Amino acid sequence: MTFHETYTMSNGVAIPKLGLGTWFIDDGKAAQAVRDAVEIGYRNIDTAQAYGNEHGVGEGVRTSGIAREELFVSTKLAAEIKNYDDAMAAIDGSLRTLGLDHIDLMLIHAPQPWNDFRGGDYAEGNREAWRALEEGLRAGKLRSIGVSNFLREDLENILASCAVAPQVNQLLVHLGNTPTELMAYCESKNILVEAYSPIAHGEMLKNADVAAVAEKYGVSVPQLCIRYTLQLGTVSLPKTANPEHMRSNAQLDFVVSDEDMDLLRNMVQRDYGEHSVFPVYSGR
């Protein structure tokens, strides 16, 4: 697959189909991971305030040897920020920490704070945070804006009052967890879905059924998992700091048949082992 294949979001901005996720990459190692990824060919880099590595990611972008306009950098507003003033300050904070003059895509990380994920009513707070993202867009600080982990009702809350509709919803999408109805709703509203943890935080490597399908195509399990999410029409964001894995993850010159796509789409595996302590893997 070419690293330059893109989707066009509802605002006309192009986003590379394959990106590098950076969750769990330490700040001190993030710059080298980004430089390695860019050297291999990646042009889409995803981080978040909550990851604690925006400084390293920004350094990697600035020292990559590639013109800034050739790279697509995303970050996320901390899930705990549910008011306009703090959101505005956090946008500027991310720009300072990254050391960049603009961010290509900024998302609200979750519709609730992590300690109340899928809990209370934060509808007004999300509207306030969204208003700040819209202001950042108008000011040229952000090129695109979106959300992450938003369910249909969370999206409807934003859509009912926004001046600019979300361009992206970044979701947990992988073999064994394909939120078909939510993805269809996003598509109906022209909201592009990004798939984070496309290899289920590594859990798919233990699945014998998935391994059998991968063997049929002569590819690795991660390659099958990433190709699956791309054929769903999502941006795929596999996370790794290992250059060999980065290279392998991008070797996607095969097509999963419609029959196998149906098989994979209907698989259910939502056991994330020790990682189930994280809200996004908790089943809520």
mmCIF file of N, CA and C in Angstrom, residues 155-254:
data_model
loop_
_atom_site.group_PDB
_atom_site.id
_atom_site.type_symbol
_atom_site.label_atom_id
_atom_site.label_comp_id
_atom_site.label_asym_id
_atom_site.label_seq_id
_atom_site.Cartn_x
_atom_site.Cartn_y
_atom_site.Cartn_z
ATOM 1 N N LEU A 155 -22.820 11.953 19.550
ATOM 2 C CA LEU A 155 -22.708 12.661 18.274
ATOM 3 C C LEU A 155 -23.935 13.534 18.024
ATOM 4 N N GLU A 156 -25.113 12.990 18.323
ATOM 5 C CA GLU A 156 -26.342 13.758 18.106
ATOM 6 C C GLU A 156 -26.350 15.029 18.943
ATOM 7 N N ASN A 157 -25.795 14.958 20.141
ATOM 8 C CA ASN A 157 -25.698 16.136 21.003
ATOM 9 C C ASN A 157 -24.884 17.241 20.345
ATOM 10 N N ILE A 158 -23.753 16.871 19.736
ATOM 11 C CA ILE A 158 -22.916 17.866 19.047
ATOM 12 C C ILE A 158 -23.612 18.360 17.786
ATOM 13 N N LEU A 159 -24.139 17.439 17.011
ATOM 14 C CA LEU A 159 -24.735 17.798 15.721
ATOM 15 C C LEU A 159 -25.938 18.727 15.885
ATOM 16 N N ALA A 160 -26.612 18.645 17.025
ATOM 17 C CA ALA A 160 -27.813 19.456 17.233
ATOM 18 C C ALA A 160 -27.507 20.936 17.403
ATOM 19 N N SER A 161 -26.266 21.272 17.754
ATOM 20 C CA SER A 161 -25.977 22.675 18.072
ATOM 21 C C SER A 161 -24.715 23.228 17.412
ATOM 22 N N CYS A 162 -23.980 22.401 16.694
ATOM 23 C CA CYS A 162 -22.669 22.826 16.200
ATOM 24 C C CYS A 162 -22.775 23.746 14.982
ATOM 25 N N ALA A 163 -21.737 24.548 14.800
ATOM 26 C CA ALA A 163 -21.584 25.313 13.564
ATOM 27 C C ALA A 163 -20.827 24.491 12.533
ATOM 28 N N VAL A 164 -19.931 23.625 13.013
ATOM 29 C CA VAL A 164 -19.147 22.735 12.153
ATOM 30 C C VAL A 164 -19.336 21.312 12.678
ATOM 31 N N ALA A 165 -19.752 20.409 11.806
ATOM 32 C CA ALA A 165 -19.972 19.026 12.228
ATOM 33 C C ALA A 165 -18.629 18.307 12.402
ATOM 34 N N PRO A 166 -18.568 17.339 13.319
ATOM 35 C CA PRO A 166 -17.339 16.551 13.470
ATOM 36 C C PRO A 166 -16.943 15.902 12.142
ATOM 37 N N GLN A 167 -15.665 15.984 11.841
ATOM 38 C CA GLN A 167 -15.161 15.376 10.620
ATOM 39 C C GLN A 167 -14.709 13.934 10.846
ATOM 40 N N VAL A 168 -14.452 13.592 12.116
ATOM 41 C CA VAL A 168 -13.893 12.275 12.455
ATOM 42 C C VAL A 168 -14.506 11.788 13.762
ATOM 43 N N ASN A 169 -14.683 10.484 13.877
ATOM 44 C CA ASN A 169 -14.933 9.824 15.157
ATOM 45 C C ASN A 169 -13.934 8.680 15.253
ATOM 46 N N GLN A 170 -12.997 8.781 16.185
ATOM 47 C CA GLN A 170 -11.974 7.738 16.353
ATOM 48 C C GLN A 170 -12.495 6.716 17.370
ATOM 49 N N LEU A 171 -12.577 5.458 16.921
ATOM 50 C CA LEU A 171 -13.233 4.417 17.705
ATOM 51 C C LEU A 171 -12.350 3.180 17.839
ATOM 52 N N LEU A 172 -12.658 2.371 18.847
ATOM 53 C CA LEU A 172 -12.049 1.050 18.983
ATOM 54 C C LEU A 172 -12.694 0.140 17.942
ATOM 55 N N VAL A 173 -11.951 -0.154 16.886
ATOM 56 C CA VAL A 173 -12.447 -1.008 15.801
ATOM 57 C C VAL A 173 -11.367 -2.036 15.481
ATOM 58 N N HIS A 174 -11.752 -3.292 15.543
ATOM 59 C CA HIS A 174 -10.804 -4.351 15.184
ATOM 60 C C HIS A 174 -11.590 -5.629 14.924
ATOM 61 N N LEU A 175 -10.935 -6.604 14.340
ATOM 62 C CA LEU A 175 -11.527 -7.939 14.221
ATOM 63 C C LEU A 175 -12.039 -8.351 15.591
ATOM 64 N N GLY A 176 -13.290 -8.758 15.663
ATOM 65 C CA GLY A 176 -13.854 -9.131 16.945
ATOM 66 C C GLY A 176 -14.602 -8.010 17.621
ATOM 67 N N ASN A 177 -14.435 -6.778 17.133
ATOM 68 C CA ASN A 177 -15.164 -5.632 17.686
ATOM 69 C C ASN A 177 -15.407 -4.633 16.564
ATOM 70 N N THR A 178 -16.436 -4.897 15.784
ATOM 71 C CA THR A 178 -16.786 -4.026 14.663
ATOM 72 C C THR A 178 -18.145 -3.394 14.959
ATOM 73 N N PRO A 179 -18.167 -2.136 15.429
ATOM 74 C CA PRO A 179 -19.431 -1.484 15.791
ATOM 75 C C PRO A 179 -20.194 -1.037 14.545
ATOM 76 N N THR A 180 -20.793 -2.001 13.874
ATOM 77 C CA THR A 180 -21.374 -1.790 12.546
ATOM 78 C C THR A 180 -22.404 -0.673 12.521
ATOM 79 N N GLU A 181 -23.325 -0.672 13.494
ATOM 80 C CA GLU A 181 -24.389 0.339 13.493
ATOM 81 C C GLU A 181 -23.836 1.735 13.715
ATOM 82 N N LEU A 182 -22.906 1.875 14.645
ATOM 83 C CA LEU A 182 -22.311 3.187 14.906
ATOM 84 C C LEU A 182 -21.515 3.670 13.700
ATOM 85 N N MET A 183 -20.790 2.760 13.068
ATOM 86 C CA MET A 183 -20.022 3.137 11.878
ATOM 87 C C MET A 183 -20.953 3.572 10.748
ATOM 88 N N ALA A 184 -22.068 2.870 10.585
ATOM 89 C CA ALA A 184 -23.042 3.235 9.555
ATOM 90 C C ALA A 184 -23.648 4.608 9.842
ATOM 91 N N TYR A 185 -23.913 4.879 11.111
ATOM 92 C CA TYR A 185 -24.443 6.195 11.476
ATOM 93 C C TYR A 185 -23.426 7.290 11.138
ATOM 94 N N CYS A 186 -22.161 7.051 11.499
ATOM 95 C CA CYS A 186 -21.114 8.030 11.176
ATOM 96 C C CYS A 186 -21.062 8.279 9.672
ATOM 97 N N GLU A 187 -21.110 7.202 8.903
ATOM 98 C CA GLU A 187 -21.062 7.343 7.443
ATOM 99 C C GLU A 187 -22.252 8.167 6.951
ATOM 100 N N SER A 188 -23.424 7.957 7.550
ATOM 101 C CA SER A 188 -24.620 8.692 7.115
ATOM 102 C C SER A 188 -24.496 10.179 7.392
ATOM 103 N N LYS A 189 -23.642 10.552 8.352
ATOM 104 C CA LYS A 189 -23.423 11.960 8.697
ATOM 105 C C LYS A 189 -22.112 12.496 8.118
ATOM 106 N N ASN A 190 -21.508 11.709 7.234
ATOM 107 C CA ASN A 190 -20.244 12.102 6.591
ATOM 108 C C ASN A 190 -19.129 12.316 7.612
ATOM 109 N N ILE A 191 -19.138 11.476 8.642
ATOM 110 C CA ILE A 191 -18.093 11.494 9.672
ATOM 111 C C ILE A 191 -17.172 10.302 9.426
ATOM 112 N N LEU A 192 -15.914 10.563 9.153
ATOM 113 C CA LEU A 192 -14.939 9.500 8.884
ATOM 114 C C LEU A 192 -14.589 8.789 10.182
ATOM 115 N N VAL A 193 -14.557 7.475 10.147
ATOM 116 C CA VAL A 193 -14.159 6.690 11.322
ATOM 117 C C VAL A 193 -12.671 6.365 11.245
ATOM 118 N N GLU A 194 -11.982 6.607 12.355
ATOM 119 C CA GLU A 194 -10.600 6.152 12.522
ATOM 120 C C GLU A 194 -10.614 4.961 13.475
ATOM 121 N N ALA A 195 -9.840 3.934 13.156
ATOM 122 C CA ALA A 195 -9.785 2.721 13.971
ATOM 123 C C ALA A 195 -8.514 2.721 14.811
ATOM 124 N N TYR A 196 -8.690 2.864 16.134
ATOM 125 C CA TYR A 196 -7.518 2.707 16.992
ATOM 126 C C TYR A 196 -7.473 1.279 17.526
ATOM 127 N N SER A 197 -6.295 0.857 17.936
ATOM 128 C CA SER A 197 -6.059 -0.523 18.394
ATOM 129 C C SER A 197 -6.571 -1.560 17.398
ATOM 130 N N PRO A 198 -6.201 -1.441 16.109
ATOM 131 C CA PRO A 198 -6.726 -2.381 15.113
ATOM 132 C C PRO A 198 -6.276 -3.817 15.332
ATOM 133 N N ILE A 199 -5.278 -4.024 16.182
ATOM 134 C CA ILE A 199 -4.830 -5.386 16.491
ATOM 135 C C ILE A 199 -5.300 -5.769 17.909
ATOM 136 N N ALA A 200 -6.291 -5.002 18.421
ATOM 137 C CA ALA A 200 -6.900 -5.282 19.734
ATOM 138 C C ALA A 200 -5.859 -5.263 20.841
ATOM 139 N N HIS A 201 -4.973 -4.262 20.784
ATOM 140 C CA HIS A 201 -3.899 -4.117 21.775
ATOM 141 C C HIS A 201 -3.074 -5.396 21.883
ATOM 142 N N GLY A 202 -2.906 -6.060 20.727
ATOM 143 C CA GLY A 202 -2.075 -7.261 20.653
ATOM 144 C C GLY A 202 -2.814 -8.561 20.913
ATOM 145 N N GLU A 203 -4.058 -8.476 21.383
ATOM 146 C CA GLU A 203 -4.785 -9.700 21.737
ATOM 147 C C GLU A 203 -5.076 -10.578 20.520
ATOM 148 N N MET A 204 -5.191 -9.976 19.325
ATOM 149 C CA MET A 204 -5.491 -10.767 18.122
ATOM 150 C C MET A 204 -4.361 -11.734 17.768
ATOM 151 N N LEU A 205 -3.164 -11.452 18.259
ATOM 152 C CA LEU A 205 -2.034 -12.341 17.978
ATOM 153 C C LEU A 205 -2.237 -13.723 18.587
ATOM 154 N N LYS A 206 -3.186 -13.831 19.547
ATOM 155 C CA LYS A 206 -3.426 -15.096 20.250
ATOM 156 C C LYS A 206 -4.609 -15.870 19.665
ATOM 157 N N ASN A 207 -5.259 -15.321 18.621
ATOM 158 C CA ASN A 207 -6.493 -15.892 18.101
ATOM 159 C C ASN A 207 -6.205 -16.858 16.957
ATOM 160 N N ALA A 208 -6.474 -18.130 17.163
ATOM 161 C CA ALA A 208 -6.151 -19.157 16.163
ATOM 162 C C ALA A 208 -6.998 -19.007 14.904
ATOM 163 N N ASP A 209 -8.252 -18.582 15.040
ATOM 164 C CA ASP A 209 -9.120 -18.416 13.865
ATOM 165 C C ASP A 209 -8.603 -17.301 12.959
ATOM 166 N N VAL A 210 -8.177 -16.222 13.571
ATOM 167 C CA VAL A 210 -7.621 -15.107 12.789
ATOM 168 C C VAL A 210 -6.309 -15.533 12.143
ATOM 169 N N ALA A 211 -5.502 -16.286 12.869
ATOM 170 C CA ALA A 211 -4.233 -16.767 12.318
ATOM 171 C C ALA A 211 -4.468 -17.637 11.087
ATOM 172 N N ALA A 212 -5.539 -18.433 11.110
ATOM 173 C CA ALA A 212 -5.839 -19.300 9.968
ATOM 174 C C ALA A 212 -6.206 -18.474 8.733
ATOM 175 N N VAL A 213 -6.958 -17.402 8.925
ATOM 176 C CA VAL A 213 -7.307 -16.535 7.795
ATOM 177 C C VAL A 213 -6.057 -15.831 7.276
ATOM 178 N N ALA A 214 -5.216 -15.355 8.186
ATOM 179 C CA ALA A 214 -3.976 -14.696 7.771
ATOM 180 C C ALA A 214 -3.095 -15.644 6.960
ATOM 181 N N GLU A 215 -3.021 -16.897 7.414
ATOM 182 C CA GLU A 215 -2.203 -17.894 6.703
ATOM 183 C C GLU A 215 -2.733 -18.110 5.290
ATOM 184 N N LYS A 216 -4.032 -18.090 5.128
ATOM 185 C CA LYS A 216 -4.654 -18.259 3.810
ATOM 186 C C LYS A 216 -4.153 -17.208 2.823
ATOM 187 N N TYR A 217 -3.924 -15.994 3.322
ATOM 188 C CA TYR A 217 -3.468 -14.894 2.455
ATOM 189 C C TYR A 217 -1.943 -14.746 2.447
ATOM 190 N N GLY A 218 -1.284 -15.570 3.240
ATOM 191 C CA GLY A 218 0.176 -15.493 3.295
ATOM 192 C C GLY A 218 0.678 -14.219 3.940
ATOM 193 N N VAL A 219 -0.074 -13.737 4.949
ATOM 194 C CA VAL A 219 0.293 -12.490 5.623
ATOM 195 C C VAL A 219 0.312 -12.730 7.127
ATOM 196 N N SER A 220 0.813 -11.748 7.858
ATOM 197 C CA SER A 220 0.833 -11.844 9.316
ATOM 198 C C SER A 220 -0.535 -11.465 9.879
ATOM 199 N N VAL A 221 -0.774 -11.823 11.128
ATOM 200 C CA VAL A 221 -2.023 -11.431 11.788
ATOM 201 C C VAL A 221 -2.168 -9.912 11.846
ATOM 202 N N PRO A 222 -1.122 -9.162 12.244
ATOM 203 C CA PRO A 222 -1.274 -7.704 12.220
ATOM 204 C C PRO A 222 -1.604 -7.164 10.829
ATOM 205 N N GLN A 223 -0.973 -7.699 9.791
ATOM 206 C CA GLN A 223 -1.270 -7.235 8.440
ATOM 207 C C GLN A 223 -2.737 -7.477 8.082
ATOM 208 N N LEU A 224 -3.257 -8.649 8.436
ATOM 209 C CA LEU A 224 -4.665 -8.948 8.170
ATOM 210 C C LEU A 224 -5.565 -7.988 8.939
ATOM 211 N N CYS A 225 -5.248 -7.760 10.213
ATOM 212 C CA CYS A 225 -6.075 -6.890 11.050
ATOM 213 C C CYS A 225 -6.108 -5.462 10.503
ATOM 214 N N ILE A 226 -4.973 -4.963 10.071
ATOM 215 C CA ILE A 226 -4.906 -3.589 9.559
ATOM 216 C C ILE A 226 -5.627 -3.492 8.223
ATOM 217 N N ARG A 227 -5.390 -4.485 7.361
ATOM 218 C CA ARG A 227 -6.074 -4.489 6.058
ATOM 219 C C ARG A 227 -7.596 -4.545 6.258
ATOM 220 N N TYR A 228 -8.039 -5.316 7.219
ATOM 221 C CA TYR A 228 -9.472 -5.416 7.520
ATOM 222 C C TYR A 228 -10.058 -4.045 7.833
ATOM 223 N N THR A 229 -9.395 -3.295 8.705
ATOM 224 C CA THR A 229 -9.943 -1.984 9.077
ATOM 225 C C THR A 229 -9.919 -1.024 7.893
ATOM 226 N N LEU A 230 -8.917 -1.122 7.049
ATOM 227 C CA LEU A 230 -8.880 -0.264 5.855
ATOM 228 C C LEU A 230 -10.024 -0.606 4.906
ATOM 229 N N GLN A 231 -10.301 -1.890 4.728
ATOM 230 C CA GLN A 231 -11.395 -2.282 3.835
ATOM 231 C C GLN A 231 -12.769 -1.941 4.418
ATOM 232 N N LEU A 232 -12.827 -1.701 5.714
ATOM 233 C CA LEU A 232 -14.054 -1.185 6.313
ATOM 234 C C LEU A 232 -14.262 0.291 5.968
ATOM 235 N N GLY A 233 -13.217 0.922 5.421
ATOM 236 C CA GLY A 233 -13.306 2.339 5.089
ATOM 237 C C GLY A 233 -12.844 3.259 6.192
ATOM 238 N N THR A 234 -12.075 2.726 7.128
ATOM 239 C CA THR A 234 -11.567 3.542 8.231
ATOM 240 C C THR A 234 -10.106 3.916 8.007
ATOM 241 N N VAL A 235 -9.667 4.947 8.726
ATOM 242 C CA VAL A 235 -8.240 5.206 8.894
ATOM 243 C C VAL A 235 -7.740 4.208 9.935
ATOM 244 N N SER A 236 -6.640 3.541 9.670
ATOM 245 C CA SER A 236 -6.109 2.546 10.601
ATOM 246 C C SER A 236 -4.880 3.102 11.312
ATOM 247 N N LEU A 237 -4.866 2.943 12.651
ATOM 248 C CA LEU A 237 -3.813 3.555 13.465
ATOM 249 C C LEU A 237 -3.103 2.526 14.341
ATOM 250 N N PRO A 238 -2.377 1.579 13.743
ATOM 251 C CA PRO A 238 -1.630 0.627 14.566
ATOM 252 C C PRO A 238 -0.522 1.339 15.340
ATOM 253 N N LYS A 239 -0.330 0.898 16.600
ATOM 254 C CA LYS A 239 0.670 1.514 17.456
ATOM 255 C C LYS A 239 1.918 0.633 17.528
ATOM 256 N N THR A 240 3.069 1.216 17.306
ATOM 257 C CA THR A 240 4.333 0.527 17.536
ATOM 258 C C THR A 240 5.463 1.539 17.544
ATOM 259 N N ALA A 241 6.504 1.225 18.309
ATOM 260 C CA ALA A 241 7.729 2.021 18.258
ATOM 261 C C ALA A 241 8.841 1.236 17.567
ATOM 262 N N ASN A 242 8.509 0.041 17.081
ATOM 263 C CA ASN A 242 9.495 -0.848 16.468
ATOM 264 C C ASN A 242 9.509 -0.631 14.955
ATOM 265 N N PRO A 243 10.635 -0.168 14.391
ATOM 266 C CA PRO A 243 10.676 0.120 12.951
ATOM 267 C C PRO A 243 10.345 -1.085 12.080
ATOM 268 N N GLU A 244 10.740 -2.293 12.502
ATOM 269 C CA GLU A 244 10.419 -3.476 11.705
ATOM 270 C C GLU A 244 8.907 -3.721 11.684
ATOM 271 N N HIS A 245 8.265 -3.510 12.824
ATOM 272 C CA HIS A 245 6.810 -3.657 12.863
ATOM 273 C C HIS A 245 6.140 -2.563 12.032
ATOM 274 N N MET A 246 6.673 -1.342 12.107
ATOM 275 C CA MET A 246 6.125 -0.252 11.278
ATOM 276 C C MET A 246 6.166 -0.636 9.801
ATOM 277 N N ARG A 247 7.298 -1.182 9.403
ATOM 278 C CA ARG A 247 7.479 -1.550 7.994
ATOM 279 C C ARG A 247 6.524 -2.682 7.608
ATOM 280 N N SER A 248 6.465 -3.702 8.464
ATOM 281 C CA SER A 248 5.598 -4.849 8.202
ATOM 282 C C SER A 248 4.127 -4.441 8.185
ATOM 283 N N ASN A 249 3.728 -3.559 9.100
ATOM 284 C CA ASN A 249 2.334 -3.123 9.195
ATOM 285 C C ASN A 249 1.855 -2.412 7.944
ATOM 286 N N ALA A 250 2.786 -1.905 7.157
ATOM 287 C CA ALA A 250 2.427 -1.164 5.949
ATOM 288 C C ALA A 250 2.481 -2.021 4.691
ATOM 289 N N GLN A 251 2.845 -3.292 4.838
ATOM 290 C CA GLN A 251 2.906 -4.201 3.681
ATOM 291 C C GLN A 251 1.523 -4.829 3.503
ATOM 292 N N LEU A 252 0.679 -4.107 2.800
ATOM 293 C CA LEU A 252 -0.748 -4.437 2.753
ATOM 294 C C LEU A 252 -1.236 -4.627 1.326
ATOM 295 N N ASP A 253 -0.351 -5.124 0.473
ATOM 296 C CA ASP A 253 -0.677 -5.268 -0.950
ATOM 297 C C ASP A 253 -1.439 -6.578 -1.189
ATOM 298 N N PHE A 254 -2.577 -6.703 -0.547
ATOM 299 C CA PHE A 254 -3.463 -7.847 -0.759
ATOM 300 C C PHE A 254 -4.881 -7.372 -0.463
#
